[in-house]
């Protein structure tokens, strides 16, 4: 993974090099919950994952679609880590599920996983126990390396 370069290059490298993102959700009362989920992305703005609609994070998204996302490498030395922070809106992806599944499948296969199809998220009875989720990030940021604690700076990854 690149440790130098422009902030956007570093952020893209972090997203590309890591398999899991931490998805932060909250229930209707505001009780927080975070979950690591395997993800794929399109253009560093759209993030896809497959989960049970009964999982806590999925139930939270159903009542409060605003989520926080962070992608980071937990294997680096203390004090050297960097992450990409995002705020996003999430939901079950019903609009372009076939295209989104293709994005998810390409990344899954790259990491030794399998190809995912519509049958994996919807069986003959219309329920498989899994759903494809999509989060659209509206902003990206990273910690500034300027010795100020938790000083985040915007990073432009898209457009």
GROMACS .gro file of C-alpha atoms in nm:
model
  159
    1UNK     CA    1   0.000   0.000   0.000
    2UNK     CA    2   0.124   0.347  -0.085
    3UNK     CA    3   0.240   0.543   0.220
    4UNK     CA    4   0.318   0.857   0.026
    5UNK     CA    5   0.154   1.047  -0.253
    6UNK     CA    6  -0.134   1.287  -0.266
    7UNK     CA    7  -0.404   1.240  -0.002
    8UNK     CA    8  -0.642   1.116  -0.275
    9UNK     CA    9  -0.385   0.856  -0.393
   10UNK     CA   10  -0.328   0.735  -0.039
   11UNK     CA   11  -0.703   0.715   0.025
   12UNK     CA   12  -0.765   0.519  -0.296
   13UNK     CA   13  -0.482   0.280  -0.207
   14UNK     CA   14  -0.633   0.221   0.138
   15UNK     CA   15  -0.977   0.145  -0.004
   16UNK     CA   16  -0.835  -0.081  -0.276
   17UNK     CA   17  -0.598  -0.272  -0.045
   18UNK     CA   18  -0.846  -0.361   0.228
   19UNK     CA   19  -1.127  -0.613   0.220
   20UNK     CA   20  -1.338  -0.496   0.511
   21UNK     CA   21  -1.495  -0.168   0.605
   22UNK     CA   22  -1.637  -0.081   0.943
   23UNK     CA   23  -2.000   0.016   0.904
   24UNK     CA   24  -2.136   0.236   1.183
   25UNK     CA   25  -2.513   0.246   1.222
   26UNK     CA   26  -2.762   0.354   1.486
   27UNK     CA   27  -3.108   0.230   1.572
   28UNK     CA   28  -3.418   0.448   1.588
   29UNK     CA   29  -3.331   0.560   1.943
   30UNK     CA   30  -2.975   0.647   1.841
   31UNK     CA   31  -2.804   0.345   2.001
   32UNK     CA   32  -2.481   0.295   1.800
   33UNK     CA   33  -2.366  -0.032   1.643
   34UNK     CA   34  -2.063  -0.103   1.428
   35UNK     CA   35  -1.989  -0.405   1.213
   36UNK     CA   36  -1.704  -0.508   0.987
   37UNK     CA   37  -1.837  -0.611   0.645
   38UNK     CA   38  -1.661  -0.739   0.334
   39UNK     CA   39  -1.717  -0.478   0.064
   40UNK     CA   40  -1.677  -0.388  -0.299
   41UNK     CA   41  -1.689  -0.037  -0.435
   42UNK     CA   42  -1.759   0.148  -0.754
   43UNK     CA   43  -1.573   0.471  -0.807
   44UNK     CA   44  -1.488   0.514  -0.436
   45UNK     CA   45  -1.836   0.654  -0.385
   46UNK     CA   46  -2.065   0.351  -0.394
   47UNK     CA   47  -2.000   0.067  -0.148
   48UNK     CA   48  -2.170  -0.273  -0.167
   49UNK     CA   49  -2.199  -0.563   0.077
   50UNK     CA   50  -2.423  -0.863   0.138
   51UNK     CA   51  -2.586  -0.911   0.477
   52UNK     CA   52  -2.886  -1.065   0.642
   53UNK     CA   53  -3.173  -0.817   0.673
   54UNK     CA   54  -3.201  -0.950   1.031
   55UNK     CA   55  -2.848  -0.843   1.127
   56UNK     CA   56  -2.839  -0.553   1.372
   57UNK     CA   57  -2.672  -0.319   1.123
   58UNK     CA   58  -2.929  -0.407   0.857
   59UNK     CA   59  -3.223  -0.347   1.091
   60UNK     CA   60  -3.065  -0.015   1.187
   61UNK     CA   61  -3.029   0.089   0.822
   62UNK     CA   62  -3.398   0.011   0.765
   63UNK     CA   63  -3.498   0.277   1.022
   64UNK     CA   64  -3.200   0.516   0.993
   65UNK     CA   65  -3.016   0.507   0.659
   66UNK     CA   66  -2.739   0.749   0.763
   67UNK     CA   67  -2.418   0.553   0.824
   68UNK     CA   68  -2.053   0.613   0.892
   69UNK     CA   69  -1.786   0.407   0.717
   70UNK     CA   70  -1.415   0.371   0.778
   71UNK     CA   71  -1.165   0.165   0.580
   72UNK     CA   72  -0.822   0.114   0.734
   73UNK     CA   73  -0.531  -0.129   0.759
   74UNK     CA   74  -0.519  -0.267   1.114
   75UNK     CA   75  -0.185  -0.442   1.058
   76UNK     CA   76   0.037  -0.131   1.046
   77UNK     CA   77   0.258  -0.016   1.333
   78UNK     CA   78   0.112   0.199   1.609
   79UNK     CA   79   0.108   0.566   1.513
   80UNK     CA   80   0.148   0.499   1.142
   81UNK     CA   81  -0.208   0.403   1.051
   82UNK     CA   82  -0.432   0.596   0.823
   83UNK     CA   83  -0.797   0.546   0.736
   84UNK     CA   84  -1.058   0.677   0.499
   85UNK     CA   85  -1.367   0.810   0.677
   86UNK     CA   86  -1.700   0.850   0.501
   87UNK     CA   87  -2.052   0.960   0.576
   88UNK     CA   88  -2.310   0.790   0.357
   89UNK     CA   89  -2.669   0.689   0.307
   90UNK     CA   90  -2.735   0.315   0.287
   91UNK     CA   91  -3.022   0.090   0.181
   92UNK     CA   92  -3.101  -0.244   0.024
   93UNK     CA   93  -3.000  -0.209  -0.341
   94UNK     CA   94  -3.304  -0.284  -0.552
   95UNK     CA   95  -3.252  -0.036  -0.836
   96UNK     CA   96  -2.951  -0.186  -1.014
   97UNK     CA   97  -2.891  -0.505  -0.818
   98UNK     CA   98  -2.763  -0.701  -1.119
   99UNK     CA   99  -2.497  -0.441  -1.198
  100UNK     CA  100  -2.407  -0.403  -0.829
  101UNK     CA  101  -2.378  -0.781  -0.792
  102UNK     CA  102  -2.134  -0.782  -1.084
  103UNK     CA  103  -1.919  -0.522  -0.903
  104UNK     CA  104  -1.939  -0.724  -0.580
  105UNK     CA  105  -1.861  -1.051  -0.761
  106UNK     CA  106  -1.552  -0.917  -0.939
  107UNK     CA  107  -1.399  -0.817  -0.608
  108UNK     CA  108  -1.512  -1.137  -0.437
  109UNK     CA  109  -1.343  -1.352  -0.702
  110UNK     CA  110  -1.026  -1.140  -0.679
  111UNK     CA  111  -1.008  -1.229  -0.309
  112UNK     CA  112  -1.073  -1.600  -0.356
  113UNK     CA  113  -1.449  -1.578  -0.314
  114UNK     CA  114  -1.722  -1.666  -0.556
  115UNK     CA  115  -1.947  -1.509  -0.814
  116UNK     CA  116  -2.270  -1.380  -0.663
  117UNK     CA  117  -2.599  -1.391  -0.853
  118UNK     CA  118  -2.953  -1.269  -0.800
  119UNK     CA  119  -3.039  -1.620  -0.679
  120UNK     CA  120  -2.800  -1.569  -0.387
  121UNK     CA  121  -3.002  -1.278  -0.261
  122UNK     CA  122  -3.345  -1.393  -0.372
  123UNK     CA  123  -3.445  -1.758  -0.399
  124UNK     CA  124  -3.755  -1.905  -0.569
  125UNK     CA  125  -3.976  -1.796  -0.277
  126UNK     CA  126  -3.834  -1.445  -0.293
  127UNK     CA  127  -3.629  -1.479   0.023
  128UNK     CA  128  -3.275  -1.611   0.062
  129UNK     CA  129  -3.192  -1.467   0.399
  130UNK     CA  130  -2.948  -1.223   0.236
  131UNK     CA  131  -2.976  -0.883   0.077
  132UNK     CA  132  -2.741  -0.667  -0.125
  133UNK     CA  133  -2.679  -0.329   0.038
  134UNK     CA  134  -2.546  -0.010  -0.115
  135UNK     CA  135  -2.408   0.296   0.060
  136UNK     CA  136  -2.341   0.617  -0.130
  137UNK     CA  137  -2.071   0.828   0.032
  138UNK     CA  138  -2.132   1.200   0.031
  139UNK     CA  139  -1.791   1.292   0.173
  140UNK     CA  140  -1.449   1.138   0.235
  141UNK     CA  141  -1.184   1.247   0.481
  142UNK     CA  142  -0.856   1.132   0.633
  143UNK     CA  143  -0.660   1.229   0.940
  144UNK     CA  144  -0.420   1.512   0.870
  145UNK     CA  145  -0.062   1.421   0.956
  146UNK     CA  146  -0.003   1.760   1.122
  147UNK     CA  147   0.038   1.659   1.488
  148UNK     CA  148  -0.312   1.786   1.575
  149UNK     CA  149  -0.527   1.521   1.743
  150UNK     CA  150  -0.812   1.387   1.528
  151UNK     CA  151  -0.776   1.663   1.271
  152UNK     CA  152  -0.956   1.535   0.961
  153UNK     CA  153  -0.922   1.688   0.620
  154UNK     CA  154  -1.153   1.638   0.321
  155UNK     CA  155  -1.027   1.414   0.041
  156UNK     CA  156  -1.172   1.430  -0.309
  157UNK     CA  157  -1.182   1.072  -0.444
  158UNK     CA  158  -1.455   1.103  -0.705
  159UNK     CA  159  -1.535   1.327  -0.995
   0.00000   0.00000   0.00000
